[in-house]
Coordinates of C-alpha atoms and ligand atoms in Angstrom, one line a residue:
X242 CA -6.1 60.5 145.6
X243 CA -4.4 57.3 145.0
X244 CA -1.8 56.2 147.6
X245 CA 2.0 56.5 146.6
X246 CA 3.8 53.4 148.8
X247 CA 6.7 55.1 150.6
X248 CA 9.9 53.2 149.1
X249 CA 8.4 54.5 145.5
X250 CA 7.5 58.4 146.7
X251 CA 11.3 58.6 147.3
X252 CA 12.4 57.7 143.9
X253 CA 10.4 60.3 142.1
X254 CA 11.3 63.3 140.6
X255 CA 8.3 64.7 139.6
X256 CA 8.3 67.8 141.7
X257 CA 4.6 69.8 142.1
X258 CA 3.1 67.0 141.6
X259 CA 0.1 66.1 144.3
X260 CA 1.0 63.0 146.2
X261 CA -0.8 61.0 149.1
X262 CA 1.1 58.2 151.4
X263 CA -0.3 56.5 154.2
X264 CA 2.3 55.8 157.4
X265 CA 3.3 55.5 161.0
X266 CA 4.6 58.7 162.4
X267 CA 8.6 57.6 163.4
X268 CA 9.2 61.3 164.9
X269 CA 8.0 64.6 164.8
X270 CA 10.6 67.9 165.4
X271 CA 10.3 71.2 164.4
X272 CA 10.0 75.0 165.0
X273 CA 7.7 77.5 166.0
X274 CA 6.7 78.0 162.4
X275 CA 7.0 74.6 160.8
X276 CA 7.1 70.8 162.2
X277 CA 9.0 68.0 160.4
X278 CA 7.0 64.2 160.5
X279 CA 9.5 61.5 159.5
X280 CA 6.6 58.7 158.2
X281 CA 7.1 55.2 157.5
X282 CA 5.1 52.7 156.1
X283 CA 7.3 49.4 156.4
X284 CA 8.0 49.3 152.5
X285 CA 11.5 50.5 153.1
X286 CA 13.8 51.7 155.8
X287 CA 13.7 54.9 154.7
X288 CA 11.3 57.5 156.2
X289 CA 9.8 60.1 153.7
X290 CA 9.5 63.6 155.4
X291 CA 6.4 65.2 156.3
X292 CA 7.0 69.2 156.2
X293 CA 4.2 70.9 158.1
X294 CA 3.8 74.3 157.7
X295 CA 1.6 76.6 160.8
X296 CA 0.2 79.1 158.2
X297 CA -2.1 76.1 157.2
X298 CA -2.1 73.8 160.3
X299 CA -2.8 74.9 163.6
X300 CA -0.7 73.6 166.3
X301 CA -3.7 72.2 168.1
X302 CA -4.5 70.0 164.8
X303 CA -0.7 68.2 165.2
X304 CA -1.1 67.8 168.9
X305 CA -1.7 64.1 168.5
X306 CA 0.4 63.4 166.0
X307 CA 3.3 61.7 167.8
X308 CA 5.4 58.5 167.5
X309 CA 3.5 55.8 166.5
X310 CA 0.1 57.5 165.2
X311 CA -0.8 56.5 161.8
X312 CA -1.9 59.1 159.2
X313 CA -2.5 59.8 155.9
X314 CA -0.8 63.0 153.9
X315 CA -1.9 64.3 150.9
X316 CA 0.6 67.3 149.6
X317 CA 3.0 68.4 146.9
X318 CA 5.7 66.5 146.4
X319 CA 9.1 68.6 146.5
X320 CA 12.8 68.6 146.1
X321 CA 14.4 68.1 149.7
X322 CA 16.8 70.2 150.6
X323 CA 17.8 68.6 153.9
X324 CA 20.5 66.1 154.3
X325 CA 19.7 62.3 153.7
X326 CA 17.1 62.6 151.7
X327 CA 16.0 63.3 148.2
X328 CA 12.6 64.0 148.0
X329 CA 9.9 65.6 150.7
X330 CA 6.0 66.5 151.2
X331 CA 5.1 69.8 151.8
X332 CA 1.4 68.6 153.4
X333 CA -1.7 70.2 152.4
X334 CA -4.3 67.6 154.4
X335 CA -3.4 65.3 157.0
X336 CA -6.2 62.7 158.6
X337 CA -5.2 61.2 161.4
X338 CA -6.5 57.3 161.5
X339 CA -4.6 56.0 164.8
X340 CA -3.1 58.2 167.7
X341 CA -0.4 56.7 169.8
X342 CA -0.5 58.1 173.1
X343 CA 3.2 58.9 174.1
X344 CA 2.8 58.6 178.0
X345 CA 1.9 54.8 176.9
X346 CA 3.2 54.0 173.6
X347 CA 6.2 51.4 174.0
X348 CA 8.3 52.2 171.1
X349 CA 9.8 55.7 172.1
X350 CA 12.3 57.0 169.8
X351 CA 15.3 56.3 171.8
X352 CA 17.2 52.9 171.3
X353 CA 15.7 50.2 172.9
X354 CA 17.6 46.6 173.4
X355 CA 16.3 44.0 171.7
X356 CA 15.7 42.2 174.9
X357 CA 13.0 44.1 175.7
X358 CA 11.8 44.2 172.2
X359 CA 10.8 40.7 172.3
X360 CA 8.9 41.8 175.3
X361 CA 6.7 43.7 172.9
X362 CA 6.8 41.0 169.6
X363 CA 3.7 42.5 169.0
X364 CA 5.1 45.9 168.3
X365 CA 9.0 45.2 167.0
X366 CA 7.9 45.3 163.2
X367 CA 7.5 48.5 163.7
X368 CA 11.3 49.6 164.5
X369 CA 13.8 50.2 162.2
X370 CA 15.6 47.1 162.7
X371 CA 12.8 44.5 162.5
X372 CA 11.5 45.9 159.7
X373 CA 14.8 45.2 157.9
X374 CA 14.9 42.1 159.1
X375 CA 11.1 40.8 158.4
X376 CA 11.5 42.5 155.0
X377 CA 15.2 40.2 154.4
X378 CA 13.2 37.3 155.5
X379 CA 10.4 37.3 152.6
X380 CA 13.0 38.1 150.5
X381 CA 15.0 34.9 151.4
X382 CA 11.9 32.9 150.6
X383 CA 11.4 34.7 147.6
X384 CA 15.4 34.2 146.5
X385 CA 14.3 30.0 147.7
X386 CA 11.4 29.7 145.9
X387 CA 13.3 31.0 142.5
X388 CA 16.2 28.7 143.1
X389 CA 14.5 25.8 143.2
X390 CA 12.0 26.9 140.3
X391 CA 14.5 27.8 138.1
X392 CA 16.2 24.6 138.8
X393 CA 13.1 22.2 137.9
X394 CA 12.4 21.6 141.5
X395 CA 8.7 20.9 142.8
X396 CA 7.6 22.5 145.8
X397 CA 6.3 19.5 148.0
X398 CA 3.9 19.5 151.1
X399 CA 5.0 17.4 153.5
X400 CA 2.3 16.5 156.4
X401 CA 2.5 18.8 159.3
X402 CA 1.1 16.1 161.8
X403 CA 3.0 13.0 161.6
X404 CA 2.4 9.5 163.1
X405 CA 6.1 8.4 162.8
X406 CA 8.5 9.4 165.4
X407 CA 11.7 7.6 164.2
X408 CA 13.3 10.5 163.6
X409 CA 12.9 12.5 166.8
X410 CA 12.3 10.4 169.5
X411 CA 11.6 12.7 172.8
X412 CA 11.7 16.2 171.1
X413 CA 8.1 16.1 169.7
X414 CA 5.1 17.8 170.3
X415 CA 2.3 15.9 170.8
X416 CA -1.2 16.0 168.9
X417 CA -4.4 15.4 170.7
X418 CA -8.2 15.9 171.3
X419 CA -8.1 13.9 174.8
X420 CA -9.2 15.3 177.2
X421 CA -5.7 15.2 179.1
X422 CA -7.5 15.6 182.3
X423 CA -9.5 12.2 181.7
X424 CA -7.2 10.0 179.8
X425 CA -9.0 6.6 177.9
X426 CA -6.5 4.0 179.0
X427 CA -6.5 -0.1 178.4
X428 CA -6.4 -2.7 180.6
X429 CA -2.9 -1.9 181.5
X430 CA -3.0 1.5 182.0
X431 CA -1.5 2.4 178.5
X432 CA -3.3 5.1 177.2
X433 CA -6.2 4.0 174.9
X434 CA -5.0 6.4 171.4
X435 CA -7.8 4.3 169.5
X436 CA -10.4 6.9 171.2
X437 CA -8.2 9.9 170.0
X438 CA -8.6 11.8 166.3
X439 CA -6.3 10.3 164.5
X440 CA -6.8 6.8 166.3
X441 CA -3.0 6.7 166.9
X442 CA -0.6 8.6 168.3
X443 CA 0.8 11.8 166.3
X444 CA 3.0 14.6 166.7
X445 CA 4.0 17.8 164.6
X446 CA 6.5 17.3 162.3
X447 CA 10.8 17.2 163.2
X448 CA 11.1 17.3 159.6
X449 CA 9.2 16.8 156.1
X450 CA 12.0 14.1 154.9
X451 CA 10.8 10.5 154.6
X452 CA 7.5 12.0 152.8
X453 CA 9.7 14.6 150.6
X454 CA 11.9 11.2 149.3
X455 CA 8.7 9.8 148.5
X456 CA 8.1 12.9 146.4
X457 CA 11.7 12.7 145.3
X458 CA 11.0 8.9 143.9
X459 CA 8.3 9.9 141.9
X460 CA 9.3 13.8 140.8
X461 CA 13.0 13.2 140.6
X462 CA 13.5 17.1 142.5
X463 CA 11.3 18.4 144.8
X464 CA 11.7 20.8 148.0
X465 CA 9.7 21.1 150.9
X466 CA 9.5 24.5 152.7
X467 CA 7.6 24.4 155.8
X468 CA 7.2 24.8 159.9
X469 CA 9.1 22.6 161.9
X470 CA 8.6 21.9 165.6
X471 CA 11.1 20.3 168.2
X472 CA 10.7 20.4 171.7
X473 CA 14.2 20.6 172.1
X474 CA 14.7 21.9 176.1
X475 CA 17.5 23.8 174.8
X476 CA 17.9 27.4 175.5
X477 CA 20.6 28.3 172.8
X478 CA 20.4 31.1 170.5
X479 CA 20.4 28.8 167.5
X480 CA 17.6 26.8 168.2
X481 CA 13.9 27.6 168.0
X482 CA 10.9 25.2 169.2
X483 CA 9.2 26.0 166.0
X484 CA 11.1 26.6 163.0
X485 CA 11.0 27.0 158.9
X486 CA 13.0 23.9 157.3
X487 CA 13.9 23.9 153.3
X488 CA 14.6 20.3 152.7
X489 CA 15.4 19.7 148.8
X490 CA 15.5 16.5 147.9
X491 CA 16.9 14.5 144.6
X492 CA 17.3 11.2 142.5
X493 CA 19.9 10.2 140.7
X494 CA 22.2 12.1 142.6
X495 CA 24.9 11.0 145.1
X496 CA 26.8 12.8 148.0
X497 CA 29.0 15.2 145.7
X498 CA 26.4 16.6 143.6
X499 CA 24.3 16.8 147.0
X500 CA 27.3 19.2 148.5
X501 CA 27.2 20.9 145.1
X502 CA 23.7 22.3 145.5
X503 CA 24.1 23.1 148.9
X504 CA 26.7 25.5 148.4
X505 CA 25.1 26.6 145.1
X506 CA 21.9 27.1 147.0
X507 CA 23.3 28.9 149.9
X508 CA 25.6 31.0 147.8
X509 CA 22.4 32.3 145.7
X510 CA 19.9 33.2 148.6
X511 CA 23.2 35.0 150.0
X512 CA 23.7 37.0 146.8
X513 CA 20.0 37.5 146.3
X514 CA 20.2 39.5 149.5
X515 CA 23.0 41.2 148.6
X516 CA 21.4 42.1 145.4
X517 CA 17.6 42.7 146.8
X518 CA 18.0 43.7 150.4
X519 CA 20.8 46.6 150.0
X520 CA 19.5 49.1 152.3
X521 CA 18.2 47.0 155.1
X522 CA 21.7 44.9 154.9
X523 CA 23.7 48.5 155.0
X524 CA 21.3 49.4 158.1
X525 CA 22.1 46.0 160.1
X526 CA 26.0 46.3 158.9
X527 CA 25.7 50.0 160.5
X528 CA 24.0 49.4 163.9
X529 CA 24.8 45.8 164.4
X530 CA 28.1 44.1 162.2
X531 CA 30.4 46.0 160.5
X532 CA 31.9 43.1 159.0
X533 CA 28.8 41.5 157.8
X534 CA 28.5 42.7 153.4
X535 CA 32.2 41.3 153.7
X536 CA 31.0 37.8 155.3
X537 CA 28.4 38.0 152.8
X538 CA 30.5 38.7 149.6
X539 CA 33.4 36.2 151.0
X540 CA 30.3 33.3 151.0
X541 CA 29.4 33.9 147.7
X542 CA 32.6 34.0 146.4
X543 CA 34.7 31.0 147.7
X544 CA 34.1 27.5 147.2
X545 CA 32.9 25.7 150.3
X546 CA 35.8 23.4 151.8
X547 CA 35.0 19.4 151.8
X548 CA 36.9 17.2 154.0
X549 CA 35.9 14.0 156.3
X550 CA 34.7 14.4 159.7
X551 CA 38.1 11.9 160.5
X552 CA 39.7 14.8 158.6
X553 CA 38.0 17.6 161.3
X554 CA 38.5 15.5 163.8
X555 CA 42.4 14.9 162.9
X556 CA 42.4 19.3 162.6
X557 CA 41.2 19.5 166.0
X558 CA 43.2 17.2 168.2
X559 CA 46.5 19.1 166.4
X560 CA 44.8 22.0 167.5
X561 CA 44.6 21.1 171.3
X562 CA 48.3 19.3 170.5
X563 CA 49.3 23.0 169.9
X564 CA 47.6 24.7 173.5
X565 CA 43.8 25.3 171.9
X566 CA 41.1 25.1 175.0
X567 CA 38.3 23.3 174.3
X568 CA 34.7 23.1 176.6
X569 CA 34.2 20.0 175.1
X570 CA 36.5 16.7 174.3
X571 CA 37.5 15.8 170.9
X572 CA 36.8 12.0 170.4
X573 CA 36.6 10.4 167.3
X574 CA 32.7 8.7 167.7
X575 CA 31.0 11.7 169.3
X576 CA 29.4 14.6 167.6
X577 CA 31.2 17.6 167.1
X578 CA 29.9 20.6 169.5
X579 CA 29.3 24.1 168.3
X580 CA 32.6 25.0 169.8
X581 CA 34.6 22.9 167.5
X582 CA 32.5 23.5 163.9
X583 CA 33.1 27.1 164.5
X584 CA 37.3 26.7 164.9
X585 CA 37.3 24.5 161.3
X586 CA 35.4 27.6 159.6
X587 CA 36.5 30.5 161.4
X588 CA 40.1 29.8 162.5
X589 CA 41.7 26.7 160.7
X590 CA 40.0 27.3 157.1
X591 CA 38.5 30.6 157.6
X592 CA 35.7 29.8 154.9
X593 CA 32.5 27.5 155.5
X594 CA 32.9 24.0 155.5
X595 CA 31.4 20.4 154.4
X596 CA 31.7 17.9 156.8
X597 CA 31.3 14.1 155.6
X598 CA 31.3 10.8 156.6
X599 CA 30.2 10.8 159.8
X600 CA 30.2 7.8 162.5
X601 CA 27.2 6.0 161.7
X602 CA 26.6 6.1 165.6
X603 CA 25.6 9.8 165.5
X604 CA 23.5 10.0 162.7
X605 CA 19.8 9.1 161.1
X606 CA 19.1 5.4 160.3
X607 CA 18.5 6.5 156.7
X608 CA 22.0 7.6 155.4
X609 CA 23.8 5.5 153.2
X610 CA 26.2 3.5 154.7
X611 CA 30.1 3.1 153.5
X612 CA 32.2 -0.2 152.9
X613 CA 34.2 0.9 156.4
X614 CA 31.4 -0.7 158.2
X615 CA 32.1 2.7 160.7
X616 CA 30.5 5.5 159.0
X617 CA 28.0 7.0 156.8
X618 CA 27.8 9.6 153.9
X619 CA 26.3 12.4 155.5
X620 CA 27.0 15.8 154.7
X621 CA 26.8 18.9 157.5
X622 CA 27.5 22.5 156.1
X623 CA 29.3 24.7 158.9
X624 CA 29.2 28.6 158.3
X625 CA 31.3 31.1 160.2
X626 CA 29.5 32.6 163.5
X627 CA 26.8 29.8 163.2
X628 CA 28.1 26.6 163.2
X629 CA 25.9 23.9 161.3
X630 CA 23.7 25.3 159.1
X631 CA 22.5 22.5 156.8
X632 CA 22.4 18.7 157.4
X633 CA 21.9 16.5 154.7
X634 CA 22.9 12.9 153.1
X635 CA 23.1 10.6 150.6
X636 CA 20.5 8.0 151.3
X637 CA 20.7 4.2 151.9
X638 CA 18.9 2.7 148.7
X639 CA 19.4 -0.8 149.9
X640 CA 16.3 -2.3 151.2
X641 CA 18.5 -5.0 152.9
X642 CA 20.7 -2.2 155.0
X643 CA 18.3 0.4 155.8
X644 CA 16.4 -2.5 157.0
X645 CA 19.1 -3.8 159.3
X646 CA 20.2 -0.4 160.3
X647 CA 16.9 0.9 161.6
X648 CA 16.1 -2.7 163.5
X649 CA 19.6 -2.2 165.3
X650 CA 18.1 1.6 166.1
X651 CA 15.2 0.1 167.4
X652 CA 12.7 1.8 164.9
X653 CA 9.5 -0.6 164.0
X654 CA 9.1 -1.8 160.5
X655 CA 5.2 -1.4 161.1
X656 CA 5.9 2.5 161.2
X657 CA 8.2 2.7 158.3
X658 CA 6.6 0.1 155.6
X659 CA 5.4 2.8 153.6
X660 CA 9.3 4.5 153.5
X661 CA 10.7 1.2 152.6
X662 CA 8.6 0.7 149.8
X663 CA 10.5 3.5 148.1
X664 CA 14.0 1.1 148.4
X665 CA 11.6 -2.3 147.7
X666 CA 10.0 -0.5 144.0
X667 CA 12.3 0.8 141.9
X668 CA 15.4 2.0 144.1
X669 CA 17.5 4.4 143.2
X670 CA 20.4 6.7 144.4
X671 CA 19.6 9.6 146.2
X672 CA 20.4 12.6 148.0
X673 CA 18.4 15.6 150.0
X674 CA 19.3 18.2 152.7
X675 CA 17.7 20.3 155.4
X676 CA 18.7 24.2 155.6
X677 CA 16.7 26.4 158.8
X678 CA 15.6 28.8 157.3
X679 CA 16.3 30.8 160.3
X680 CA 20.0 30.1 160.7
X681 CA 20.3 31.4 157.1
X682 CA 18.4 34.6 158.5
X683 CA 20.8 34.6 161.5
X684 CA 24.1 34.7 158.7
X685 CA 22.2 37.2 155.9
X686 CA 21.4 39.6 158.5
X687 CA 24.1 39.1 161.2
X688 CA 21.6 38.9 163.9
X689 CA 22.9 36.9 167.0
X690 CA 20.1 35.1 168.4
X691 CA 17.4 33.5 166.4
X692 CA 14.6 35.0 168.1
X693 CA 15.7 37.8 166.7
X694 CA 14.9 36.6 162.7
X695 CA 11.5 35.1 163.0
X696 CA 8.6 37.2 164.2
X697 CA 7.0 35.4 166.8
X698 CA 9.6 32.8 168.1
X699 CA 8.6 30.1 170.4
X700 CA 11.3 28.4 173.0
X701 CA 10.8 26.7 176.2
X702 CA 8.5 28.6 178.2
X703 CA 7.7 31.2 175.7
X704 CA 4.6 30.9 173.1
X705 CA 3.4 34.2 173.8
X706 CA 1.6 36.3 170.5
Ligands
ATP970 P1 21.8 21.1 165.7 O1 23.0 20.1 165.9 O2 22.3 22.5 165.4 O3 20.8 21.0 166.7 P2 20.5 19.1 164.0 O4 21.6 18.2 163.8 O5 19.5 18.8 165.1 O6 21.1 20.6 164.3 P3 19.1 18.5 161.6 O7 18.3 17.5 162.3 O8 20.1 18.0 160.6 O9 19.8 19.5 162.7 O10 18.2 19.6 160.9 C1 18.5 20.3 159.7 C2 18.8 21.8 159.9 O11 17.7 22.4 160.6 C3 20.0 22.1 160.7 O12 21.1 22.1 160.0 C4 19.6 23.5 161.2 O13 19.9 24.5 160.2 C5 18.1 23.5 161.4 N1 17.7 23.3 162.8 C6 17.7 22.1 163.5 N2 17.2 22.3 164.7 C7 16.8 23.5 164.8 C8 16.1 24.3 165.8 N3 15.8 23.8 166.9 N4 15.9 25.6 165.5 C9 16.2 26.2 164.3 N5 16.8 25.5 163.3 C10 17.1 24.2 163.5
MN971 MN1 19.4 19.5 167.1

């Protein structure tokens, strides 16, 4: 008999019909006369009961299905009468692929923290919550993918390894065959990289940027949607050593249309979800965020404030004028902390926020510079319980200042001739962004730490799985 997916055996209706579905046992309860098998086979969070009458199972035969064993049920599909459900299998054959011995099987039925579920990575798909979560995630890449699609963008592979490091300086990873036990070096004890793969040095990617404008130049939209690695020794719960950046990226567009699609964008994967991922979003709400469909809903439906970072900065200093405590100190010149992006969304505006024109100090070499001489048109996107979510800018298009600007940042013209030939053939205003795909995972689902929204996360000192 052909296999009935879970999440579409609970819509039927077609009762005393035969029905197979395939699963992992969640529990097993029951009576001296019948036992009750709540199965799941990750396509929802829903379970589909399993009823198990003894006149045609032995007790013996059920022995070994417990939590975690994965069988297949063929039966007759019937009306439920029990609470919470709709629909039920009243089994007539049950094979048992997998058992799941219960003395040994991690994932008991009971609550566990999700500490020690990312003990057991290998295993956390299989509860409740990760399941929601994983099954939000592809549907956030889906709700990407159609944005950008529907909007004319191109989907644009930027390289993974890289050979320029302008951009992250110190938080690479590096690439190499050498054997790092017997390093080639030169006469001066430099090591010798014409002996390694690439014959240079190279890293993994910080970001798919400078190679996505050089789509942009030629495309006029694209997006890149890929792994990003930065070896970042910082143990936060909104960073990640390997992450997923979306980094769209447009010409003929300038800093206000770039803000535009950024909140259009966010605004549309958050609705998607809202829209796609009902019952996995009302699960997390339940056990996790009561106030998180409300978050949601308010995103979608309120305009994004813009103001200068002068602005912010102006907000915060009245803030401490007034008795707010601060870790940090608010100085015009230095970057904002976490602290001090989440008081501008959560307290002073309560709705997310668009930071511009930052000091040119604290940002990239390649944003476009303003007539102040002082700062530069970037753009950050700060979202309630997260803090920066995006960070994006308007780009310099003059040949003449992006030149000056990254000699004064001490990045070699040799490594970037390629990049400036975009500004020396046929410049042109432009605009891009970068969204982590995780930290949108962290707002959709309400999740607090970003290990939490990516299967297999890796931080300092943890790559295992
Ligand atoms: P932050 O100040 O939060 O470290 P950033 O200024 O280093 O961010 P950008 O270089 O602008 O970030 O990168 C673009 C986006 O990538 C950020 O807005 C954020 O959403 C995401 N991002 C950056 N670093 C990480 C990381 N280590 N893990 C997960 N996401 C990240
Ligand atoms: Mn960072």
């Amino acid at each position: 008999m052909e296999r009935t997916i879970i999440k579409d055996a609970l819509k039927r209706t077609d009762f005393g019909e035969k029905i197979n579905v395939k699963g992992w046992v969640r529990t097993r309860r029951g009576n001296k006369n019948v036992s009750f098998i709540a199965l799941n086979d990750g396509s929802t969070i829903h379970n589909i009961q399993v009823v198990v009458d003894f006149n045609n199972f032995s007790e013996e035969e059920l022995k070994t299905i417990t939590t975690g064993a994965a069988i297949s049920v063929s039966g007759v599909l019937a009306e439920s009468v029990g609470q919470g459900q709709n629909v039920e299998i009243q089994a007539t054959e049950i094979e048992i692929y997998g058992t799941a011995d219960p003395e040994k099987y991690p994932l008991q039925k009971k609550g566990h923290t999700l500490e020690y579920l990312r003990e057991i990575a290998h295993l956390r798909p299989r509860t409740n919550t990760f399941g929601a979560v994983f099954r939000i995630r592809h549907n956030m890449a889906m709700a990407i993918h159609t944005f950008f699609h529907e909007r004319g963008f191109f989907y644009f592979h930027t390289p993974i390894i890289t050979g320029s490091d302008c951009e992250g300086a110190g938080q690479m990873f590096q690439v190499t065959t050498q054997n790092l036990c017997n390093l080639k070096t030169d006469e001066n004890g430099a090591i010798d990289f014409s002996h390694d793969f690439f014959g240079a040095p190279t890293a993994l990617t910080v970001s798919g940027q400078l190679e996505g404008e050089l789509g942009a130049m030629a495309l006029g939209a694209i997006y890149t949607f890929g792994p990003t690695f930065r070896a970042e020794n910082s143990n936060t719960p909104r960073h990640l050593a390997e992450f997923w950046m979306i980094e769209p990226e447009v010409a003929f567009i300038e800093i206000a249309e770039n803000m535009q699609l950024a909140q259009d964008f966010v605004q549309f994967c958050v609705n998607w979800a809202l829209e796609n991922c009902k019952d996995d979003i009302d699960f997390l709400a339940k056990m996790y965020d009561n106030e998180l469909i409300e978050r949601l809903k308010f995103v979608v439906e309120n305009d994004f404030v813009r103001l200068t970072y002068t602005e912010g900065i102006e907000i915060l200093k009245n803030a401490i004028a007034k008795g707010k405590k601060f870790e940090f100190p608010v100085d015009w010149g230095a970057d904002l902390q976490s602290e001090h992006e989440r008081y501008l969304v959560e307290e002073h505006f309560k709705k997310p926020v668009i930071l511009t024109d930052y000091p040119k100090e604290i940002k990239s070499f390649y944003m476009k510079q303003n007539d102040d001489g002082k700062t530069v048109r970037a753009m950050d996107v700060l979202f309630p319980k997260i803090g920066e979510i995006i960070g994006g800018s308007q780009r310099e298009e003059d040949l003449e200042k992006l030149t000056r600007r990254a000699k004064e940042m001490n990045i070699p013209e040799k490594d970037i001739w390629w990049y400036l030939d975009t500004r020396r053939f046929g410049t042109a205003p432009h605009a891009g962004f970068g969204l982590g795909f995780e930290r949108l995972m962290l707002f959709v689902t309400g999740m607090q730490n970003i290990r939490d929204v990516i299967p297999f996360p890796r931080t300092p000192k943890n790559a295992e799985f």
